[in-house]
Amino acid sequence: MGDVANSSIEFHPKPQQQREAPHAGGFGCTLAELRSLMELRGAEALQKVQETYGDVGGLCRRLKTSPTEGLADNTNDLEKRRQIYGQNFIPPKQPKTFLQLVWEALQDVTLIILEVAAIVSLGLSFYAPPGEESEACGNVSSGAEDEGEAEAGWIEGAAILLSVICVVLVTAFNDWSKEKQFRGLQSRIEQEQKFTVIRNGQLLQVPVAALVVGDIAQVKYGDLLPADGVLIQGNDLKIDESSLTGESDHVRKSADKDPMLLSGTHVMEGSGRMVVTAVGVNSQTGIIFTLLGAGGEEEEKKDKKGKQQDGAMESSQTKAKKQDGAVAMEMQPLKSAEGGEMEEREKKKANVPKKEKSVLQGKLTKLAVQIGKAGLVMSAITVIILVLYFVIEAFVVEGRAWLAECTPVYVQYFVKFFIIGVTVLVVAVPEGLPLAVTISLAYSVKKMMRDNNLVRHLDACETMGNATAICSDKTGTLTTNRMTVVQSHLGDTHYKEVPAPSALTPKILDLLVHAISINSAYTTKILPPEKEGALPRQVGNKTECALLGFVLDLKRDFQPVREQIPEDKLYKVYTFNSVRKSMSTVIRTPDGGFRLFSKGASEILLKKCTNILNSNGEPRSFRPRDRDDMVKKVIEPMACDGLRTICIAYRDFSAAQEPDWDDENEVVGDLTCIAVVGIEDPVRPEVPEAIRKCQRAGITVRMVTGDNINTARAIAAKCGIIQPGEDFLCLEGKEFNRRIRNEKGEIEQERLDKVWPKLRVLARSSPTDKHTLVKGIIDSNTGEQRQVVAVTGDGTNDGPALKKADVGFAMGIAGTDVAKEASDIILTDDNFTSIVKAVMWGRNVYDSISKFLQFQLTVNVVAVIVAFTGACITQDSPLKAVQMLWVNLIMDTFASLALATEPPTESLLLRKPYGRDKPLISRTMMKNILGHAVYQLTIIFTLLFVGELFFDIDSGRNAPLHSPPSEHYTIIFNTFVMMQLFNEINARKIHGERNIFHGIFGNPIFCTIVLGTFAIQVIATIPTSQLKCLKEAGHGPGKDEVTDEELAEGEEEIDHAERELRRGQILWFRGLNRIQTQIRVVKAFRSSLYEGLEKPESKTSIHNFMATPEFLINDYTHNIPLIDDTDVDENEERLRAPPPPSPNQNNNAIDSGVYLTTRGTTPATSSVLSSGPGSPLHSVETSL
């Protein structure tokens, strides 16, 4: 069933089973026979049953089951039935494989653009332009002939591809884990799904998947039928078959008119027993599913349709949302086994336009589209400017002709410009946003499980954070739902506690016990407590449990009465529903007459009473005046104590005067009142505090209940929903309708808008009233912001209101399947405090996403402006594509993880909700984003345009096409990344708090990620020259270099203190050496070229240098640690013959023809001057 059962379960196709015919496995019916029987409806079905089996009893005999005792609970028999008739399980749709998810992630437009750019760039890097015409093509490839750099040209393309792969894998993994999580959630919901069957004459709750053909199942109000069956006996049974037939009218079922019950349909009224005739893939819903290929193709079609409609919004953001939606859609059905999924889909189809996007989703989509457009414009402008500048510079100013052999070179230039353009686009689109949303929601959903919130639809989680109103049920949500009778009015006496049995006339007592025991669902019982000292367990309807408990308190027992008159002996039952607000049962009396017992809401039932029992148990007349008296003296005082009042009455019919049982008003009238009881349902102790929190958080709590107005008002006061001295309304359903409808009886929004803002309690309300109220509040435009409404419900009748609400909460324990099906979140403990937790988590999600946005948009604004201005002024983006991707993809992915996993705090409940209309980026956030952007841009532009002067390094601006990464740009990149990293800490607070470090250690993920990113950044950009171990590994030992063994010994001799000392000495010597070198250079120019380099053999390794205790200043050690690269560089160059003329005076290293090799994997690594033996420099030295 659903996803619980493993797909490994053998699934017998039909032909195989037909071979076992005529009578499979000793049963009197084949599978095909039962399948064809279930395809009939109404009268023809009844006729077929009568022709083939005689009656339903005959069908039961053929299936070897007893209509009253059920199946023997014998494993072999059950297994055999499963073998022959199948299991009650519909194989779930195969989940998407990881590769499919990877493929989906690759469909993202931005990523495709990147892939194309990277592949073109890679291809061109391997293409070597022919021979010597490069001079004619300008300074294009002055660096490209240097083998070292030509070899490194592929790095950029490869790095882009690598980062694309990273993003794709992260996205796919995220979707995959989300899907897995939902499947887990699904199976949890389904394992909890049980159904009542009779086996061995015992009522058992079995998991839905364990139902077999031949089981006798109890159906009752609020059930979702898990299998097909034929009704054996029913009381006033009405079924909603809209999920299969699309007809919204309820279908009346009875054993003698239309006995066919189908899986996936809802019981809207009444109760009964059926024999299961088809399960799993052979049931009506199962057949439809098999036709749909388990719903697969349909799902894909729907996806495609969705994509066409969403074609316009192709930013990565909407894409991710769509995936969210798809997952949510597949995961949605609560009970795929019983075909709830089918019905869910039907509803989905009807509901797609209705259910608006969640508040956050709407805002994010809008934002992403705006950002995407801005990014496209910026990147287009960048590319156009670069191309124009290049073309004008090369062909107009320098007046070169376009030569055929130069084409590849120019193409390389254009590709470079294209990549810069794409980079700007990549940076503009907040890649991390969908990820942040997903991580945040998935994390919250997981944590909310612990807080008893089982989230069925992801977005419900954050919508809850914006809730401005909660319409709550009273019973079970605000109260404990453990009802007890505390007051009663019996035989003209008002008892404030349960009377002693001896105080009552035996006749009254007897009538009362019969009226309660018979006129209640036989599935409702009171069982002995599970543990010593605990309260007795209440099973079934809680109000009926209270009455049965009252019978037990009167020292009588209801079980013998029920055994004497079993359920199938009941002549007629009018079950409880929200319109009648009463329940009546008719039995035959021994003399051939009839007796009707009725119970219901006191003010409704007392109107139908014409007599009342006096203290001797004799009926006396009960006039309207007496009734008003009773209301004032008995019912109102009870209601003011917060009690729910129930009236119990009866009526006798003689055998001669049998009425028309279908005329209910006639039958249930002229009653004799036996008793009025007051039932207390105590308020949950934690509710008043929870409601106070809601009110502080700016959420209005309204109570919608079926109780009378006094009870409702009393409970509302106890909970703190209404406070004395406040201006509020408490209305009854009738009065509410009178106020909101015009003369024609139509609801008018203006009238509603006058009522709802002050309304706090709606009593005696019908489900339609609840739906009207919810719809009215959501559609209303009064007030400064539109309302976001959450609704709680447990009954079948609450379905429409739960569906209409922005967030529907169903009760996990007391809720019917129908209510759970319509809800977004299931409260597994039926407790109002869990709703407050949901609000907290919801606000936390919203905040997490705002935090991330603040972080991400600062990065985007700065990066886009830097890339754009840099590209336009210096022909090259100071931040390379690979670096941008590192910042954008890796850092943002981690930042989204860090900021999305901040745990919620109580302080979230101290501010007002945002509502529907408030923009996603608040003024404070805007201030933070722009302020930080200005600060970062100032620093980056300072570094870009005058940085080389500060650090005394070569300028990286206007470098030719394949020039190596310069130190200048590496510094800019590092600065940029570090500013983002610290901004991540700033982003933790978005409401203008001063202390951004508050609670930072409460989130270990955040700390780990910030430190981790920092470490990786440091490692990634250390110039190779500083990694001495790598340096030494490059060339064999020189003439006087020490061997490794000696080195190791030398190392061991130096202790830490000495090492510290050495460090100081080295720095000191480095300074001295610089001065010395400069003096030498001057001298060298003065005297001759050779004087400065007398001792080439003194070029020893750094280790040697460190191991020698005495330092000789006059010994000119030519060591990298002592002299900066640049110094050596300048030194050597000045000592060389003047370099050939070159258009680029900045990059001395390149002009001088010195080979520059990049010894490092990261493109950001600074190039090192190679000066080991065998390098050109060394040879120059020695020759000199």
CSV table of N, CA, C and O in Angstrom, one decimal, residues 945-1011:
chain,number,residue,atom,x,y,z
A,945,PHE,N,42.7,50.1,-9.0
A,945,PHE,CA,43.3,51.1,-9.7
A,945,PHE,C,44.6,51.7,-9.1
A,945,PHE,O,45.4,52.2,-9.8
A,946,VAL,N,44.7,51.5,-7.8
A,946,VAL,CA,46.0,52.0,-7.2
A,946,VAL,C,46.6,50.9,-6.3
A,946,VAL,O,47.6,51.2,-5.6
A,947,GLY,N,46.1,49.7,-6.4
A,947,GLY,CA,46.6,48.6,-5.5
A,947,GLY,C,48.1,48.3,-5.7
A,947,GLY,O,48.8,48.1,-4.7
A,948,GLU,N,48.5,48.4,-7.0
A,948,GLU,CA,49.9,48.0,-7.2
A,948,GLU,C,50.9,49.0,-6.5
A,948,GLU,O,52.0,48.6,-6.2
A,949,LEU,N,50.4,50.2,-6.3
A,949,LEU,CA,51.3,51.2,-5.6
A,949,LEU,C,51.4,50.8,-4.1
A,949,LEU,O,52.5,50.9,-3.6
A,950,PHE,N,50.3,50.5,-3.5
A,950,PHE,CA,50.3,50.1,-2.1
A,950,PHE,C,51.2,48.9,-1.9
A,950,PHE,O,52.0,48.9,-0.9
A,951,PHE,N,51.1,47.9,-2.7
A,951,PHE,CA,51.8,46.6,-2.4
A,951,PHE,C,53.1,46.5,-3.1
A,951,PHE,O,53.8,45.5,-2.9
A,952,ASP,N,53.4,47.5,-3.9
A,952,ASP,CA,54.6,47.5,-4.6
A,952,ASP,C,54.8,46.2,-5.5
A,952,ASP,O,55.7,45.4,-5.3
A,953,ILE,N,53.7,46.0,-6.3
A,953,ILE,CA,53.7,44.8,-7.2
A,953,ILE,C,53.4,45.3,-8.6
A,953,ILE,O,53.1,46.5,-8.8
A,954,ASP,N,53.5,44.4,-9.6
A,954,ASP,CA,53.1,44.7,-11.0
A,954,ASP,C,51.6,44.9,-11.0
A,954,ASP,O,50.8,44.2,-10.4
A,955,SER,N,51.2,45.8,-11.9
A,955,SER,CA,49.8,46.0,-12.1
A,955,SER,C,49.2,44.8,-13.0
A,955,SER,O,49.9,44.4,-13.9
A,956,GLY,N,48.0,44.4,-12.6
A,956,GLY,CA,47.5,43.3,-13.4
A,956,GLY,C,46.5,43.8,-14.5
A,956,GLY,O,45.9,43.0,-15.2
A,957,ARG,N,46.4,45.1,-14.6
A,957,ARG,CA,45.4,45.7,-15.6
A,957,ARG,C,46.0,45.5,-17.0
A,957,ARG,O,47.2,45.5,-17.2
A,958,ASN,N,45.1,45.5,-18.0
A,958,ASN,CA,45.5,45.4,-19.4
A,958,ASN,C,46.4,44.3,-19.7
A,958,ASN,O,47.3,44.5,-20.6
A,959,ALA,N,46.3,43.2,-19.1
A,959,ALA,CA,47.2,42.1,-19.4
A,959,ALA,C,46.7,41.5,-20.7
A,959,ALA,O,45.5,41.5,-21.1
A,960,PRO,N,47.6,40.9,-21.5
A,960,PRO,CA,47.2,40.3,-22.8
A,960,PRO,C,46.4,39.1,-22.6
A,960,PRO,O,46.2,38.6,-21.5
A,961,LEU,N,46.0,38.4,-23.7
A,961,LEU,CA,45.0,37.4,-23.7
A,961,LEU,C,45.3,36.2,-22.7
A,961,LEU,O,44.6,36.0,-21.8
A,962,HIS,N,46.5,35.6,-22.9
A,962,HIS,CA,46.7,34.4,-22.1
A,962,HIS,C,47.7,34.6,-21.0
A,962,HIS,O,48.4,33.7,-20.5
A,963,SER,N,47.7,35.8,-20.5
A,963,SER,CA,48.7,36.1,-19.5
A,963,SER,C,48.4,35.4,-18.2
A,963,SER,O,47.2,35.1,-17.9
A,964,PRO,N,49.4,35.1,-17.4
A,964,PRO,CA,49.2,34.3,-16.2
A,964,PRO,C,48.5,35.2,-15.2
A,964,PRO,O,48.4,36.4,-15.3
A,965,PRO,N,47.9,34.5,-14.1
A,965,PRO,CA,47.2,35.3,-13.1
A,965,PRO,C,48.2,36.2,-12.4
A,965,PRO,O,49.3,35.8,-12.1
A,966,SER,N,47.8,37.4,-12.1
A,966,SER,CA,48.8,38.3,-11.5
A,966,SER,C,48.5,38.4,-10.0
A,966,SER,O,47.4,38.2,-9.6
A,967,GLU,N,49.6,38.8,-9.3
A,967,GLU,CA,49.4,38.9,-7.8
A,967,GLU,C,48.4,40.0,-7.5
A,967,GLU,O,47.6,39.9,-6.6
A,968,HIS,N,48.4,41.0,-8.4
A,968,HIS,CA,47.5,42.1,-8.2
A,968,HIS,C,46.0,41.7,-8.1
A,968,HIS,O,45.3,42.0,-7.1
A,969,TYR,N,45.6,40.9,-9.1
A,969,TYR,CA,44.3,40.4,-9.2
A,969,TYR,C,44.0,39.4,-8.1
A,969,TYR,O,42.9,39.2,-7.6
A,970,THR,N,45.0,38.6,-7.7
A,970,THR,CA,44.8,37.6,-6.6
A,970,THR,C,44.5,38.4,-5.3
A,970,THR,O,43.6,37.9,-4.6
A,971,ILE,N,45.2,39.5,-5.1
A,971,ILE,CA,44.9,40.3,-3.9
A,971,ILE,C,43.4,40.7,-3.9
A,971,ILE,O,42.7,40.7,-2.9
A,972,ILE,N,43.0,41.2,-5.1
A,972,ILE,CA,41.6,41.7,-5.2
A,972,ILE,C,40.6,40.6,-4.9
A,972,ILE,O,39.7,40.7,-4.1
A,973,PHE,N,40.9,39.4,-5.5
A,973,PHE,CA,40.0,38.3,-5.3
A,973,PHE,C,39.9,37.9,-3.8
A,973,PHE,O,38.9,37.7,-3.3
A,974,ASN,N,41.1,37.8,-3.2
A,974,ASN,CA,41.1,37.4,-1.8
A,974,ASN,C,40.4,38.4,-0.9
A,974,ASN,O,39.6,38.1,0.0
A,975,THR,N,40.6,39.7,-1.2
A,975,THR,CA,39.9,40.7,-0.4
A,975,THR,C,38.4,40.6,-0.6
A,975,THR,O,37.7,40.6,0.4
A,976,PHE,N,38.0,40.4,-1.8
A,976,PHE,CA,36.6,40.3,-2.1
A,976,PHE,C,36.0,39.1,-1.3
A,976,PHE,O,35.0,39.2,-0.7
A,977,VAL,N,36.7,37.9,-1.4
A,977,VAL,CA,36.1,36.8,-0.7
A,977,VAL,C,36.1,37.0,0.8
A,977,VAL,O,35.1,36.7,1.5
A,978,MET,N,37.1,37.6,1.3
A,978,MET,CA,37.1,37.8,2.8
A,978,MET,C,36.0,38.8,3.2
A,978,MET,O,35.4,38.6,4.2
A,979,MET,N,35.7,39.8,2.4
A,979,MET,CA,34.6,40.7,2.7
A,979,MET,C,33.3,39.9,2.7
A,979,MET,O,32.4,40.1,3.6
A,980,GLN,N,33.1,39.0,1.7
A,980,GLN,CA,31.9,38.2,1.7
A,980,GLN,C,31.8,37.4,3.0
A,980,GLN,O,30.7,37.2,3.5
A,981,LEU,N,32.9,36.8,3.3
A,981,LEU,CA,32.9,35.9,4.5
A,981,LEU,C,32.5,36.6,5.7
A,981,LEU,O,31.7,36.1,6.5
A,982,PHE,N,33.0,37.8,5.9
A,982,PHE,CA,32.6,38.5,7.2
A,982,PHE,C,31.2,39.1,7.1
A,982,PHE,O,30.5,39.2,8.0
A,983,ASN,N,30.8,39.3,5.8
A,983,ASN,CA,29.4,39.8,5.6
A,983,ASN,C,28.5,38.7,6.0
A,983,ASN,O,27.3,39.0,6.3
A,984,GLU,N,28.9,37.4,5.8
A,984,GLU,CA,28.0,36.3,6.2
A,984,GLU,C,27.6,36.4,7.7
A,984,GLU,O,26.5,36.1,8.0
A,985,ILE,N,28.6,36.8,8.5
A,985,ILE,CA,28.3,37.0,9.9
A,985,ILE,C,27.3,38.2,10.1
A,985,ILE,O,26.4,38.1,10.9
A,986,ASN,N,27.5,39.3,9.3
A,986,ASN,CA,26.6,40.4,9.4
A,986,ASN,C,25.2,40.0,9.0
A,986,ASN,O,24.2,40.4,9.6
A,987,ALA,N,25.1,39.1,8.0
A,987,ALA,CA,23.8,38.7,7.5
A,987,ALA,C,23.0,37.9,8.5
A,987,ALA,O,21.8,37.7,8.3
A,988,ARG,N,23.6,37.5,9.6
A,988,ARG,CA,22.8,36.7,10.6
A,988,ARG,C,21.7,37.5,11.2
A,988,ARG,O,20.7,36.9,11.7
A,989,LYS,N,21.8,38.8,11.2
A,989,LYS,CA,20.7,39.7,11.8
A,989,LYS,C,20.1,40.6,10.7
A,989,LYS,O,20.9,41.2,10.0
A,990,ILE,N,18.8,40.6,10.7
A,990,ILE,CA,18.2,41.4,9.6
A,990,ILE,C,17.2,42.4,10.1
A,990,ILE,O,16.6,43.2,9.4
A,991,HIS,N,17.0,42.5,11.4
A,991,HIS,CA,16.1,43.4,12.0
A,991,HIS,C,16.7,44.6,12.7
A,991,HIS,O,16.2,45.2,13.6
A,992,GLY,N,18.0,44.9,12.2
A,992,GLY,CA,18.7,46.0,12.8
A,992,GLY,C,19.2,45.8,14.2
A,992,GLY,O,19.5,46.7,14.9
A,993,GLU,N,19.4,44.5,14.6
A,993,GLU,CA,20.0,44.3,15.9
A,993,GLU,C,21.5,44.8,15.9
A,993,GLU,O,22.1,44.7,14.8
A,994,ARG,N,22.0,45.2,17.0
A,994,ARG,CA,23.4,45.7,17.1
A,994,ARG,C,24.3,44.5,17.1
A,994,ARG,O,25.4,44.5,16.5
A,995,ASN,N,24.0,43.5,18.0
A,995,ASN,CA,25.0,42.5,18.2
A,995,ASN,C,24.8,41.3,17.2
A,995,ASN,O,23.9,40.5,17.4
A,996,ILE,N,25.7,41.3,16.2
A,996,ILE,CA,25.5,40.2,15.2
A,996,ILE,C,26.1,38.9,15.7
A,996,ILE,O,25.8,37.9,15.1
A,997,PHE,N,26.8,38.9,16.8
A,997,PHE,CA,27.4,37.6,17.3
A,997,PHE,C,26.4,36.9,18.2
A,997,PHE,O,26.7,35.8,18.6
A,998,HIS,N,25.3,37.5,18.5
A,998,HIS,CA,24.4,36.9,19.5
A,998,HIS,C,24.0,35.5,19.1
A,998,HIS,O,23.4,35.3,18.0
A,999,GLY,N,24.3,34.5,19.9
A,999,GLY,CA,23.8,33.1,19.6
A,999,GLY,C,24.6,32.4,18.5
A,999,GLY,O,24.1,31.4,18.0
A,1000,ILE,N,25.7,32.9,18.2
A,1000,ILE,CA,26.5,32.4,17.0
A,1000,ILE,C,26.9,31.0,17.3
A,1000,ILE,O,27.0,30.1,16.4
A,1001,PHE,N,27.2,30.7,18.6
A,1001,PHE,CA,27.8,29.3,18.9
A,1001,PHE,C,26.6,28.3,19.0
A,1001,PHE,O,26.8,27.1,19.2
A,1002,GLY,N,25.4,28.8,19.0
A,1002,GLY,CA,24.2,27.9,19.1
A,1002,GLY,C,24.1,27.2,17.8
A,1002,GLY,O,23.3,26.3,17.6
A,1003,ASN,N,24.8,27.6,16.7
A,1003,ASN,CA,24.7,27.0,15.4
A,1003,ASN,C,26.0,26.5,14.9
A,1003,ASN,O,26.7,27.1,14.2
A,1004,PRO,N,26.3,25.2,15.3
A,1004,PRO,CA,27.6,24.7,15.0
A,1004,PRO,C,27.8,24.6,13.5
A,1004,PRO,O,29.0,24.8,13.0
A,1005,ILE,N,26.8,24.4,12.7
A,1005,ILE,CA,26.9,24.3,11.2
A,1005,ILE,C,27.5,25.6,10.7
A,1005,ILE,O,28.4,25.6,9.9
A,1006,PHE,N,26.9,26.7,11.2
A,1006,PHE,CA,27.4,28.1,10.8
A,1006,PHE,C,28.9,28.2,11.0
A,1006,PHE,O,29.6,28.6,10.1
A,1007,CYS,N,29.3,28.0,12.3
A,1007,CYS,CA,30.7,28.2,12.6
A,1007,CYS,C,31.6,27.3,11.7
A,1007,CYS,O,32.6,27.8,11.2
A,1008,THR,N,31.2,26.0,11.6
A,1008,THR,CA,32.0,25.1,10.8
A,1008,THR,C,32.2,25.7,9.4
A,1008,THR,O,33.3,25.7,8.8
A,1009,ILE,N,31.1,26.1,8.8
A,1009,ILE,CA,31.1,26.6,7.4
A,1009,ILE,C,32.0,27.8,7.2
A,1009,ILE,O,32.8,27.9,6.3
A,1010,VAL,N,31.8,28.8,8.1
A,1010,VAL,CA,32.6,30.0,8.0
A,1010,VAL,C,34.1,29.7,8.1
A,1010,VAL,O,34.9,30.1,7.3
A,1011,LEU,N,34.5,28.9,9.1
A,1011,LEU,CA,35.9,28.6,9.3
A,1011,LEU,C,36.4,27.7,8.1
A,1011,LEU,O,37.5,27.9,7.6
